[in-house]
Structure formats: structure tokens, C-alpha cells
Tab-separated table of C-alpha atoms in Angstrom:
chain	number	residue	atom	x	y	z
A	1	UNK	CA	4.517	-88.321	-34.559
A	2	UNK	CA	2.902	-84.693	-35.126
A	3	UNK	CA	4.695	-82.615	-37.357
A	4	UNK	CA	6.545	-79.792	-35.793
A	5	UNK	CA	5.942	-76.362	-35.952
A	6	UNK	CA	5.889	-73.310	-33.975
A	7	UNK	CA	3.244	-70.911	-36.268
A	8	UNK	CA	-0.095	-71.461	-34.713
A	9	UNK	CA	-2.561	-69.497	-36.041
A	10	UNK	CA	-4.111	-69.177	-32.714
A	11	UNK	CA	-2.979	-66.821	-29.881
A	12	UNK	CA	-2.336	-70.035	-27.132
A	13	UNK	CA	-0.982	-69.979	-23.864
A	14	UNK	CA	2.138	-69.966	-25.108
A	15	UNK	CA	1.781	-66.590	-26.314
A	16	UNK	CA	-0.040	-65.218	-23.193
A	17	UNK	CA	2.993	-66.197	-21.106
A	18	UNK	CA	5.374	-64.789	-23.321
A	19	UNK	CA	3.374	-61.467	-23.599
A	20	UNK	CA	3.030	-61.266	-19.719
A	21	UNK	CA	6.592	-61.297	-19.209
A	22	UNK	CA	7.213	-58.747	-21.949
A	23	UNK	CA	4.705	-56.334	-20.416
A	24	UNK	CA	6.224	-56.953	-16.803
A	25	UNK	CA	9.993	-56.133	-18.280
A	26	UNK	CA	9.097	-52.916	-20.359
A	27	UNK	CA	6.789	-52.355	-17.362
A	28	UNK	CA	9.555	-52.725	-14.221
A	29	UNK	CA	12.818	-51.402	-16.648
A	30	UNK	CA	10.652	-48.723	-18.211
A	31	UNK	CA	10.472	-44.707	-17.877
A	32	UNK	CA	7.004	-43.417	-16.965
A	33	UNK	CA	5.353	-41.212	-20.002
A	34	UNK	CA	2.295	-39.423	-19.751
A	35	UNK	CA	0.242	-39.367	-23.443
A	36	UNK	CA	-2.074	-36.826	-24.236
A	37	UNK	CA	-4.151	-38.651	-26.440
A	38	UNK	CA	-5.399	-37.483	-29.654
A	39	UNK	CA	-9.182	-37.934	-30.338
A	40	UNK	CA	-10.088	-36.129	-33.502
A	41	UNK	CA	-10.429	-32.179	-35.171
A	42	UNK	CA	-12.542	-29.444	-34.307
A	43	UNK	CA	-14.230	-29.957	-37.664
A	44	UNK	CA	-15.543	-26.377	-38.424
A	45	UNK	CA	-15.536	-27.022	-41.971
A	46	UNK	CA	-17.927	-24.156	-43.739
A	47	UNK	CA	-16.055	-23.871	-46.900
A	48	UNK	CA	-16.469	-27.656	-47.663
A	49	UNK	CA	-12.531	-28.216	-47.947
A	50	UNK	CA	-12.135	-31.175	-46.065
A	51	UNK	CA	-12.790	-35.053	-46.672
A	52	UNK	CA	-13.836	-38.161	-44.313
A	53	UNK	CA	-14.928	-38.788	-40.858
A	54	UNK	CA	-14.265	-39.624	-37.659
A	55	UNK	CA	-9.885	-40.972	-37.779
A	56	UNK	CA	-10.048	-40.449	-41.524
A	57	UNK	CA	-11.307	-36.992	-41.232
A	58	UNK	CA	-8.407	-34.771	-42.885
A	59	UNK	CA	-8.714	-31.027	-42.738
A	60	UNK	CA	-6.363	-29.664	-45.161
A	61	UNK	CA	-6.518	-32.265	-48.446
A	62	UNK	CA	-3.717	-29.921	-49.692
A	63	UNK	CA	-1.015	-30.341	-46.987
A	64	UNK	CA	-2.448	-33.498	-45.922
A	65	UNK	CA	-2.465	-32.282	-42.774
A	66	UNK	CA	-5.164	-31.773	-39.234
A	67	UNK	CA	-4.181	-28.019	-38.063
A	68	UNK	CA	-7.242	-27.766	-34.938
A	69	UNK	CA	-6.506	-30.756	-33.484
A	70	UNK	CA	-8.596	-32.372	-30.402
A	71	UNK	CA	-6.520	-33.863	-27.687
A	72	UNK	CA	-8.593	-35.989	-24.368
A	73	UNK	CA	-8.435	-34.090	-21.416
A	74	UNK	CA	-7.305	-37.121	-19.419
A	75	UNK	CA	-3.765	-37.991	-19.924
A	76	UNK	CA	-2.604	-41.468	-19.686
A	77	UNK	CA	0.271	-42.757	-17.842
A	78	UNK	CA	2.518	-45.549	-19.532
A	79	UNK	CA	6.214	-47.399	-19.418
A	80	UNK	CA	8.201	-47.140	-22.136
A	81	UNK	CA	11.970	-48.246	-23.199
A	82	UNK	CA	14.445	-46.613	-25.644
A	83	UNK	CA	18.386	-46.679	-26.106
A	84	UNK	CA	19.861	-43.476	-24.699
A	85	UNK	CA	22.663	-42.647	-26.712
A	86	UNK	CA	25.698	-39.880	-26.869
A	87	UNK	CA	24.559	-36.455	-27.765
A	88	UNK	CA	24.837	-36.167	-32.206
A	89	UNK	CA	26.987	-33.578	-33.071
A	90	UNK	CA	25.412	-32.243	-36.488
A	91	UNK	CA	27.731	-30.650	-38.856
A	92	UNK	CA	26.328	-27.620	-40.234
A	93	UNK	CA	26.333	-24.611	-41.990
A	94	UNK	CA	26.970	-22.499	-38.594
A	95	UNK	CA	29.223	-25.275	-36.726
A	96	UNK	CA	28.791	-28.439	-34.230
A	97	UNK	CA	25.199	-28.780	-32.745
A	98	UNK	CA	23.586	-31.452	-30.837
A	99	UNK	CA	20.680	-33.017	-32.425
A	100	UNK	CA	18.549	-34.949	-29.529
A	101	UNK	CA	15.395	-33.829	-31.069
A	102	UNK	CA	14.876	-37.130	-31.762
A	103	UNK	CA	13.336	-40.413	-29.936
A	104	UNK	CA	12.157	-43.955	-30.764
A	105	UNK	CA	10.383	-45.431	-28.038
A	106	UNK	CA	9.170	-49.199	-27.954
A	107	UNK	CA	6.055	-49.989	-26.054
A	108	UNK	CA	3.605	-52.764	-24.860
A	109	UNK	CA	1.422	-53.144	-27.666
A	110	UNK	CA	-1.304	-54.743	-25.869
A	111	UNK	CA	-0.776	-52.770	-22.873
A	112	UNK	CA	-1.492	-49.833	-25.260
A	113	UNK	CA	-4.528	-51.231	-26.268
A	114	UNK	CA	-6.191	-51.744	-23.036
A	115	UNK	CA	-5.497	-48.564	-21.740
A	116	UNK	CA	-5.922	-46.320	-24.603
A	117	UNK	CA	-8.216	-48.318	-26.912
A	118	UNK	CA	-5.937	-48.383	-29.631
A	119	UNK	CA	-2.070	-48.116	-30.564
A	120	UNK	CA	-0.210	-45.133	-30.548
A	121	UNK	CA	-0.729	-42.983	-33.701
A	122	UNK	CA	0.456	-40.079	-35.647
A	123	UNK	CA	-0.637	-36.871	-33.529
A	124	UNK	CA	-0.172	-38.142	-30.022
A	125	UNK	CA	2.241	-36.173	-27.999
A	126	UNK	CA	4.017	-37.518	-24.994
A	127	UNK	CA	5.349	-36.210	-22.093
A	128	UNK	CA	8.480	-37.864	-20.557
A	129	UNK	CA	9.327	-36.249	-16.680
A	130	UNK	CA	12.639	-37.690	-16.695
A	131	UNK	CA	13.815	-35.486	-19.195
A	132	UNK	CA	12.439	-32.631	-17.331
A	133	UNK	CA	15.010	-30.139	-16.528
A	134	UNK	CA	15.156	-28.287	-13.569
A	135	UNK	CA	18.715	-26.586	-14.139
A	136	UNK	CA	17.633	-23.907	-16.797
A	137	UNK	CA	20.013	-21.119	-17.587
A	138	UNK	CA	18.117	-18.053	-15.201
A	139	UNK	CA	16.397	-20.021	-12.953
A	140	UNK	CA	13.309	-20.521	-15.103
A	141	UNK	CA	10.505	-22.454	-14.566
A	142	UNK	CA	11.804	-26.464	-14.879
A	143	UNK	CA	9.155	-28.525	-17.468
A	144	UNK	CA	9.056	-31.564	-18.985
A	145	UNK	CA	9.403	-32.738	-22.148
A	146	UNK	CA	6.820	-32.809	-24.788
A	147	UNK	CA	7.129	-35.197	-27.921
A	148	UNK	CA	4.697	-35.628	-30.514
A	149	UNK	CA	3.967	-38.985	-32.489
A	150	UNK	CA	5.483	-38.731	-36.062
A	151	UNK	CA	5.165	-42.293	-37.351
A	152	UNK	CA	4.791	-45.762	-35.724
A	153	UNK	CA	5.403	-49.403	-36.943
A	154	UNK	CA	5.768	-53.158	-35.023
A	155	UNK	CA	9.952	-53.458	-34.251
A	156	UNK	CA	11.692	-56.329	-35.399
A	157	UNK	CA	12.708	-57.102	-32.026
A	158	UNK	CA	8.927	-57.511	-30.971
A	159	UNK	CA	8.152	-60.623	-32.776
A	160	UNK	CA	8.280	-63.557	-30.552
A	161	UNK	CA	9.009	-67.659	-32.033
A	162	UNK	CA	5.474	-67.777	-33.023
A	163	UNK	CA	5.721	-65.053	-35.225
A	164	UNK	CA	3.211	-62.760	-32.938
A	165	UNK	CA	3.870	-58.996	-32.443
A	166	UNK	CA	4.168	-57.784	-29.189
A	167	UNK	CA	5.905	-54.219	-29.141
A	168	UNK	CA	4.898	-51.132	-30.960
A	169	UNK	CA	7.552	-48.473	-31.824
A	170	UNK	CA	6.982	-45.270	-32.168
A	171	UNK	CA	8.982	-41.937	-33.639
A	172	UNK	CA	9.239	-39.023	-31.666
A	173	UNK	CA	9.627	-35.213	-32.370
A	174	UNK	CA	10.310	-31.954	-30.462
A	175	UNK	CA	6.397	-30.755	-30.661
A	176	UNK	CA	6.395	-26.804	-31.952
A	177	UNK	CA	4.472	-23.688	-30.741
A	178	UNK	CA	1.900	-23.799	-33.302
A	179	UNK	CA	-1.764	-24.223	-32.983
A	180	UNK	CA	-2.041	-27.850	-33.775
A	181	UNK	CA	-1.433	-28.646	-29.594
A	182	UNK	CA	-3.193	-25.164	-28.087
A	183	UNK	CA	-5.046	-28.294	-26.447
A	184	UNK	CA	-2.331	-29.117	-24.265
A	185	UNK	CA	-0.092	-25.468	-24.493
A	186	UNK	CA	-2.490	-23.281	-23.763
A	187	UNK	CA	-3.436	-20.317	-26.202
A	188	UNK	CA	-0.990	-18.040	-24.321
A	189	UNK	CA	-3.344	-15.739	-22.786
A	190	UNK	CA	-2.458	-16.939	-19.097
A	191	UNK	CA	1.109	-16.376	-17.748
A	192	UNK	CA	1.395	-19.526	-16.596
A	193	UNK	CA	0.333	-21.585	-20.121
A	194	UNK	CA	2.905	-23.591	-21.257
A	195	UNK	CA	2.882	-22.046	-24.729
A	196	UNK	CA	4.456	-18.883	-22.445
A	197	UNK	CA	6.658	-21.367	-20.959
A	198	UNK	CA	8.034	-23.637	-24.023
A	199	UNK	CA	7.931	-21.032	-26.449
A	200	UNK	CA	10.327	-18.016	-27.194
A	201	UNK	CA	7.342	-16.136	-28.814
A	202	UNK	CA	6.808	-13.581	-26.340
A	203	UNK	CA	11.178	-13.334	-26.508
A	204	UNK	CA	10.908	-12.995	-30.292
A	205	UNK	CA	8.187	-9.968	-30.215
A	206	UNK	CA	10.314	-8.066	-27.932
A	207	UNK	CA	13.234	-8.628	-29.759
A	208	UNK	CA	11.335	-7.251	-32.742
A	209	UNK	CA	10.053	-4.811	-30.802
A	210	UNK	CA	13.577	-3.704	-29.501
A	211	UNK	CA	14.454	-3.345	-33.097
A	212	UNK	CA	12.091	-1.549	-34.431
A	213	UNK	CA	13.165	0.611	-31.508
A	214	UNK	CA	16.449	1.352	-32.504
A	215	UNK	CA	15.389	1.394	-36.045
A	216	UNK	CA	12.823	4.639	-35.261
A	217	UNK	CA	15.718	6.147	-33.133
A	218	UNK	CA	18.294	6.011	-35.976
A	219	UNK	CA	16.040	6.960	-38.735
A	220	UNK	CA	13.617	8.961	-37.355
A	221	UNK	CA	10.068	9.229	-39.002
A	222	UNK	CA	9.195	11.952	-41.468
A	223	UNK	CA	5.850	13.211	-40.701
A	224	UNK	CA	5.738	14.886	-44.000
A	225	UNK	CA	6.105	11.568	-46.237
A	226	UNK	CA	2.410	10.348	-46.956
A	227	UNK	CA	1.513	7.271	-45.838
A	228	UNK	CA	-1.897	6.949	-47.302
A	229	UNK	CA	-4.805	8.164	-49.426
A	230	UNK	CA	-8.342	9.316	-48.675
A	231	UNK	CA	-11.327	8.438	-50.796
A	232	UNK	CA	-13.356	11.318	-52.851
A	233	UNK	CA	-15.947	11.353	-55.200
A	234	UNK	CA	-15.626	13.356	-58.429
A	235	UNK	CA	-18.342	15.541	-58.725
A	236	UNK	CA	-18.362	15.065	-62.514
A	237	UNK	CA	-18.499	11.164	-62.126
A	238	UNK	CA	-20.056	10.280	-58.806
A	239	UNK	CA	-20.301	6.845	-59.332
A	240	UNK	CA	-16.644	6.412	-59.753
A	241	UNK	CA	-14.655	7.012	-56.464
A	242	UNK	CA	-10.980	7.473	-56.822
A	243	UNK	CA	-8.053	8.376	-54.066
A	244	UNK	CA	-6.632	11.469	-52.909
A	245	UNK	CA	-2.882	11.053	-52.200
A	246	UNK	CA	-1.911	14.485	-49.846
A	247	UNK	CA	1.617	13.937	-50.601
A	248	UNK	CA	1.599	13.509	-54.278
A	249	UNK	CA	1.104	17.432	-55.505
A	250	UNK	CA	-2.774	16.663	-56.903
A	251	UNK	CA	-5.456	18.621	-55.678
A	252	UNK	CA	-8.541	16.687	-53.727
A	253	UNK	CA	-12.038	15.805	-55.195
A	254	UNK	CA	-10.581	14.876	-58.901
A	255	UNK	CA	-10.243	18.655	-59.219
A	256	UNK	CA	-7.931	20.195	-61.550
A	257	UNK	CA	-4.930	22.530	-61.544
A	258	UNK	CA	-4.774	25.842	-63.728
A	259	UNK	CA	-1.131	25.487	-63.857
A	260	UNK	CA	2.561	25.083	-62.490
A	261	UNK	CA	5.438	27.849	-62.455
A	262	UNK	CA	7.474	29.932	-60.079
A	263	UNK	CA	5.058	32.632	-59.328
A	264	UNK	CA	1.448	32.663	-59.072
A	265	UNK	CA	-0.701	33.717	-62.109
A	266	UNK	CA	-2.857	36.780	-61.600
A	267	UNK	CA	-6.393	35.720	-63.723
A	268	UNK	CA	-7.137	33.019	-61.166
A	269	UNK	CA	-10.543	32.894	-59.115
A	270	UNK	CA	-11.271	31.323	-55.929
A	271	UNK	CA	-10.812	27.317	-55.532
A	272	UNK	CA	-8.708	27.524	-58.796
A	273	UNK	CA	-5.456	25.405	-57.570
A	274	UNK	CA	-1.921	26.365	-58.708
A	275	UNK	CA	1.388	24.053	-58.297
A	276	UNK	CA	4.574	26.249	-57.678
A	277	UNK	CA	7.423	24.189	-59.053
A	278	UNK	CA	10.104	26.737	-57.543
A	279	UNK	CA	9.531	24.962	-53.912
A	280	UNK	CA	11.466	21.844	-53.030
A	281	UNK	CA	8.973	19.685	-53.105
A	282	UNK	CA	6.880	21.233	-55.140
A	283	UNK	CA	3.914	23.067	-53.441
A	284	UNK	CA	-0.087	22.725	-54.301
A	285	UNK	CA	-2.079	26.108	-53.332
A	286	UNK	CA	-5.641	26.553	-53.411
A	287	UNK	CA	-6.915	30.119	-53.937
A	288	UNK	CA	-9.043	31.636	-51.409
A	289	UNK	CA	-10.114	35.564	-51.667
A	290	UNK	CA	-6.682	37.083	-51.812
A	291	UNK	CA	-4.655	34.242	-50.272
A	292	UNK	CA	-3.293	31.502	-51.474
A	293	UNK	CA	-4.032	28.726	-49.010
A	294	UNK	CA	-0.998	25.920	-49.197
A	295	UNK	CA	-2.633	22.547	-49.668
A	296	UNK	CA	-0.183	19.562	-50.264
A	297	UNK	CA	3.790	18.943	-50.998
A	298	UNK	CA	4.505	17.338	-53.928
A	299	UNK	CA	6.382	14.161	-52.102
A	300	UNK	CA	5.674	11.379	-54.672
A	301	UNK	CA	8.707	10.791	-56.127
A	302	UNK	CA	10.061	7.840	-58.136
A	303	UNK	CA	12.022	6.556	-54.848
A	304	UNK	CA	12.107	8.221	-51.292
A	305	UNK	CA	13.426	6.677	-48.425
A	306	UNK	CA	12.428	7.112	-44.968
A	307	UNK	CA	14.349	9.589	-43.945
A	308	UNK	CA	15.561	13.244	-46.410
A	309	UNK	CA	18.672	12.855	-45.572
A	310	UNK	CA	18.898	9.273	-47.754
A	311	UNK	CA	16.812	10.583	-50.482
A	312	UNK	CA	19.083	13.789	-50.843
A	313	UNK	CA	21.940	10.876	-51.084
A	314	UNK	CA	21.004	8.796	-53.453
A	315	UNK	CA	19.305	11.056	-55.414
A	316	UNK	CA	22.540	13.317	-55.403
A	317	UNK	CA	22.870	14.861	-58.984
A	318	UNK	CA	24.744	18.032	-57.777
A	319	UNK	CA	28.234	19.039	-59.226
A	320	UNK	CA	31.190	19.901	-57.559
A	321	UNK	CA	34.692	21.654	-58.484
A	322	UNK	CA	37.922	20.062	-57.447
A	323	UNK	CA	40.880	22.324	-56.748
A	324	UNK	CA	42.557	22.201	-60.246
A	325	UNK	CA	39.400	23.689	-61.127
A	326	UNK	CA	38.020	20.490	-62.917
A	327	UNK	CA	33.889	19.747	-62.239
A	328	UNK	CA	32.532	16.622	-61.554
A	329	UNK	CA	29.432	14.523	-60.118
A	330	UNK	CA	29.332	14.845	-55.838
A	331	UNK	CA	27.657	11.243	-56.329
A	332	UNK	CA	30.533	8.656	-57.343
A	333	UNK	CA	29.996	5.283	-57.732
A	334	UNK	CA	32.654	2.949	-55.981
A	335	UNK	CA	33.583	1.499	-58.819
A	336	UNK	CA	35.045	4.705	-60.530
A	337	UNK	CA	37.347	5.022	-57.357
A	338	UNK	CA	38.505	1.318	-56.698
A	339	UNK	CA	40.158	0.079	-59.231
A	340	UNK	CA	40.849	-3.926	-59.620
A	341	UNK	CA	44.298	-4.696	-60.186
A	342	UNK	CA	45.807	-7.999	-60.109
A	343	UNK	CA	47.588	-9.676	-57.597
């Protein structure tokens, strides 16, 4: 009498029945997904920063990580099986939230294979319609629900007495509005691409755009604050440009100023530039004939806000006198008037 023993080291009948009936229960008690396979990078790799080819090509060897992906333009339709479980509330910083971000679906392995040519791999997003949702707060537009591969392995559960796989597992995450799926998203420039749709990016910019708003109507812009600089040439060093600040009380073209004071001298010629320090800012003027032509404010200081009204504030170094004839600083720091005490 044979010795018994159920490894074989050969896939026999035994294992094609068993593997049949598999694929026909995942296949009859399974939810339809739809895979947008992934096929590869857009490998436009001028500055030489990538490595491999072909599955091992990676983009970024810093982050580890394919940013242009390629996804087939046919999309595959398969059965899969998971556990649906009760909504996990995550304790956090802010509260109770529900985390069903989260999926691990089990598969036909070699139903996997005949249809896609492989297993399912990092990078492959799926698409499950029964999670679409067609109740959205507002009456938007109902979608399904995108997932993208994260990791995959062979479940314990998928090994049969022979010791032969024949499930695949896979982990599944919320995919993102980044540019690793524009493939299947869209770029956004249609109103109907699903980046538009998924995303709260055109929500966010109007937000920030709503705030910046308010921001302008609160604090309004000074239009006498520079903003910039212009370029000049020295005439004394034309190889050397430098930059004219209009705000900052220095005359244009490297030039120099004869002088500061409160009252204009009366040996200057014309183009001779004069700073009058009794203006608040202080004023550049240029001399032209018998007028003196105003050029710039002096706005430069060590801090300015956006509006006068905060600089004069914080800035504050004017006195006051209380009515027992004392003097003191207008400016007083909170902690000279609340005093700690203890309880």
C-alpha cells in the first residue's frame, strides 16, 4: 500500500475541481468591480533620475514612488468578496469619526490571471458601483467608488488541502486628487471630469478666494507701500546692475543724495536729490530748474504692516498724561496691566 499524502507537486484534477468551484462561489456571491488597470509611467525622464524598465521602472528613487502613472484605457470587469463590517468610530483629536476608508478584497487568483494577464498589483485602482451613492447632501451628481491597490498577498483562507493558492487579497485605499490617476480623473479642464466631481479643489479655491476677500475688505491695500524694485544700471559701474526700491527713500540709477534736513539747501543744481526728514515718511526730491520735483517716500521701515493704521500701533512710542498729571507710554504691554495673583 502507497504511502499517503495529499502534497502533489503537480496541479491534478483534484486541484482543477477545487479551483472551479472557488471561482464559481466568489463568482455567483461576489460584487462586480471594474479595475482600471495599471500598465506602466509616462517615462519622460531627461534629467536621468530614474532607474529600471518596463514593471521595475521607478520614477522617483527618492520617494520610491511612480507620480505619471499609465492606466489601460479598457477597464476590466471582475467579482470580488469582502466582510462588510460596522462603521469604525476613530477617536481623535477633534471627536468620533468613521473610518471606512479602508477595504480588503479577496479575489480569484486565476481568474485574475486570465483576464488581466497578471495579479492585482500596487497602483491598480478599482471601482466598486455598489458603493456608489446616489443620496448626496445637494443633490449632486451620484459616483462610484474609486479604490486604489496599496498592497496584495495570497490569504490564508485561499490555500486548499494540497497546499495550492487559489485567492489573492488585496488592500484598498480611498484614491486622492493628485496627478498619479489624471488617467482615469480627468485633468479637470472639463466640467464633467471626475477630478471636478470627486474632488473639493475647485470648493477649496473659492474658499480661499472668499477669504482673501474679506481679508482685502478689512484691511484694505495701501497703494503707497512698495511692493517691488526696478532694475538700473549705475552709470559709474555698468556692468553691475543693482535695484531701485521706490519706497525705500534712495534715489534711482545708484545716484546719490546731497543731503537730509527739514528745509531744502539753497547751493543745489539740477538732478542733485535732497531727502526732507521733516515729512512722515520721509520724502526724496529731485531738483529740477526752480522746483523741487517729489520722487519717492521713504516707506522702508524695520516692520510695516499692511495697513498704517497697524504700523502706527505697534510702532506707538507716543506719551500721554494721565489726570494726576503723571506721563506715561500710550503703548502698554498687557502684562503691566494684568497682574497674576493666586488663586
Amino acid at each position: 500500500m502507497p504511502r499517503l499524502s495529499l502534497w502533489n507537486k503537480n496541479k491534478t484534477n483534484d486541484y482543477d475541481f477545487q479551483d472551479k468551484i472557488i471561482a464559481e462561489n466568489i463568482n455567483a456571491g461576489g460584487t462586480g468591480v471594474y479595475v482600471h488597470k495599471y500598465i506602466g509611467t509616462y517615462t519622460d525622464d531627461s534629467a536621468n533620475t530614474s532607474i529600471g524598465t518596463g514593471d521595475l521602472y521607478i520614477q522617483d528613487v527618492l520617494f520610491l514612488e511612480n507620480r505619471d502613472r499609465k492606466y489601460d484605457t479598457d477597464i476590466y470587469e471582475l467579482r470580488g468578496t469582502y466582510n462588510v463590517s460596522e462603521p469604525d468610530f476613530d477617536l481623535t483629536q477633534f471627536g468620533m469619526f468613521v473610518n471606512n476608508n479602508d477595504l480588503q478584497m479577496t479575489f480569484h487568483m486565476n481568474t485574475l490571471a486570465s483576464l488581466l494577464g497578471r495579479r492585482l498589483m500596487a497602483g491598480d485602482v478599482l471601482e466598486l458601483p455598489h458603493l456608489r451613492d446616489d443620496l448626496l447632501l445637494g443633490g449632486g451628481e451620484a459616483v462610484n467608488r474609486f479604490f486604489v491597490v496599496s498592497d496584495a498577498g495570497r490569504p490564508a483562507e485561499g490555500y486548499d488541502a494540497r497546499w495550492w493558492p487559489h485567492l489573492w487579497k488585496v488592500k484598498l485605499t480611498n484614491i486622492t486628487d493628485s496627478p498619479e490617476y489624471r488617467d482615469i480623473l480627468g485633468t479637470g479642464e472639463q466640467a464633467d471630469d471626475l477630478r471636478n466631481i470627486l474632488s473639493t479643489y475647485s470648493t477649496e479655491i473659492a474658499i480661499s478666494d472668499k477669504v482673501m476677500e474679506m481679508a482685502a475688505s478689512d484691511m484694505p491695500y495701501d497703494s503707497g507701500y512698495a511692493k517691488g524694485g526696478h532694475l538700473y544700471v549705475d552709470v559709474n559701474a555698468p556692468d553691475k546692475p543693482g535695484v531701485y526700491f521706490p519706497a525705500d527713500g534712495t534715489p534711482p540709477n545708484g545716484a546719490t543724495i546731497v543731503g537730509s534736513g527739514t528745509s531744502f539747501p539753497t547751493d543745489c543744481v539740477n538732478g542733485d536729490y535732497f531727502l526732507r526728514t521733516d515729512f512722515n515718511p520721509n520724502r526724496l526730491f529731485v531738483k529740477n530748474l526752480s522746483v523741487w520735483h517729489k520722487v519717492s517716500d521713504d516707506k522702508k521701515e524695520a516692520w510695516s504692516a499692511a495697513n498704517k493704521l497697524l504700523t502706527s500701533f505697534v510702532n506707538n512710542d507716543a506719551s500721554r498724561t494721565n489726570t494726576d498729571g503723571t506721563t506715561g507710554t500710550e503703548k502698554t504691554s498687557l502684562s503691566k496691566i494684568i497682574k497674576p495673583k493666586a488663586d
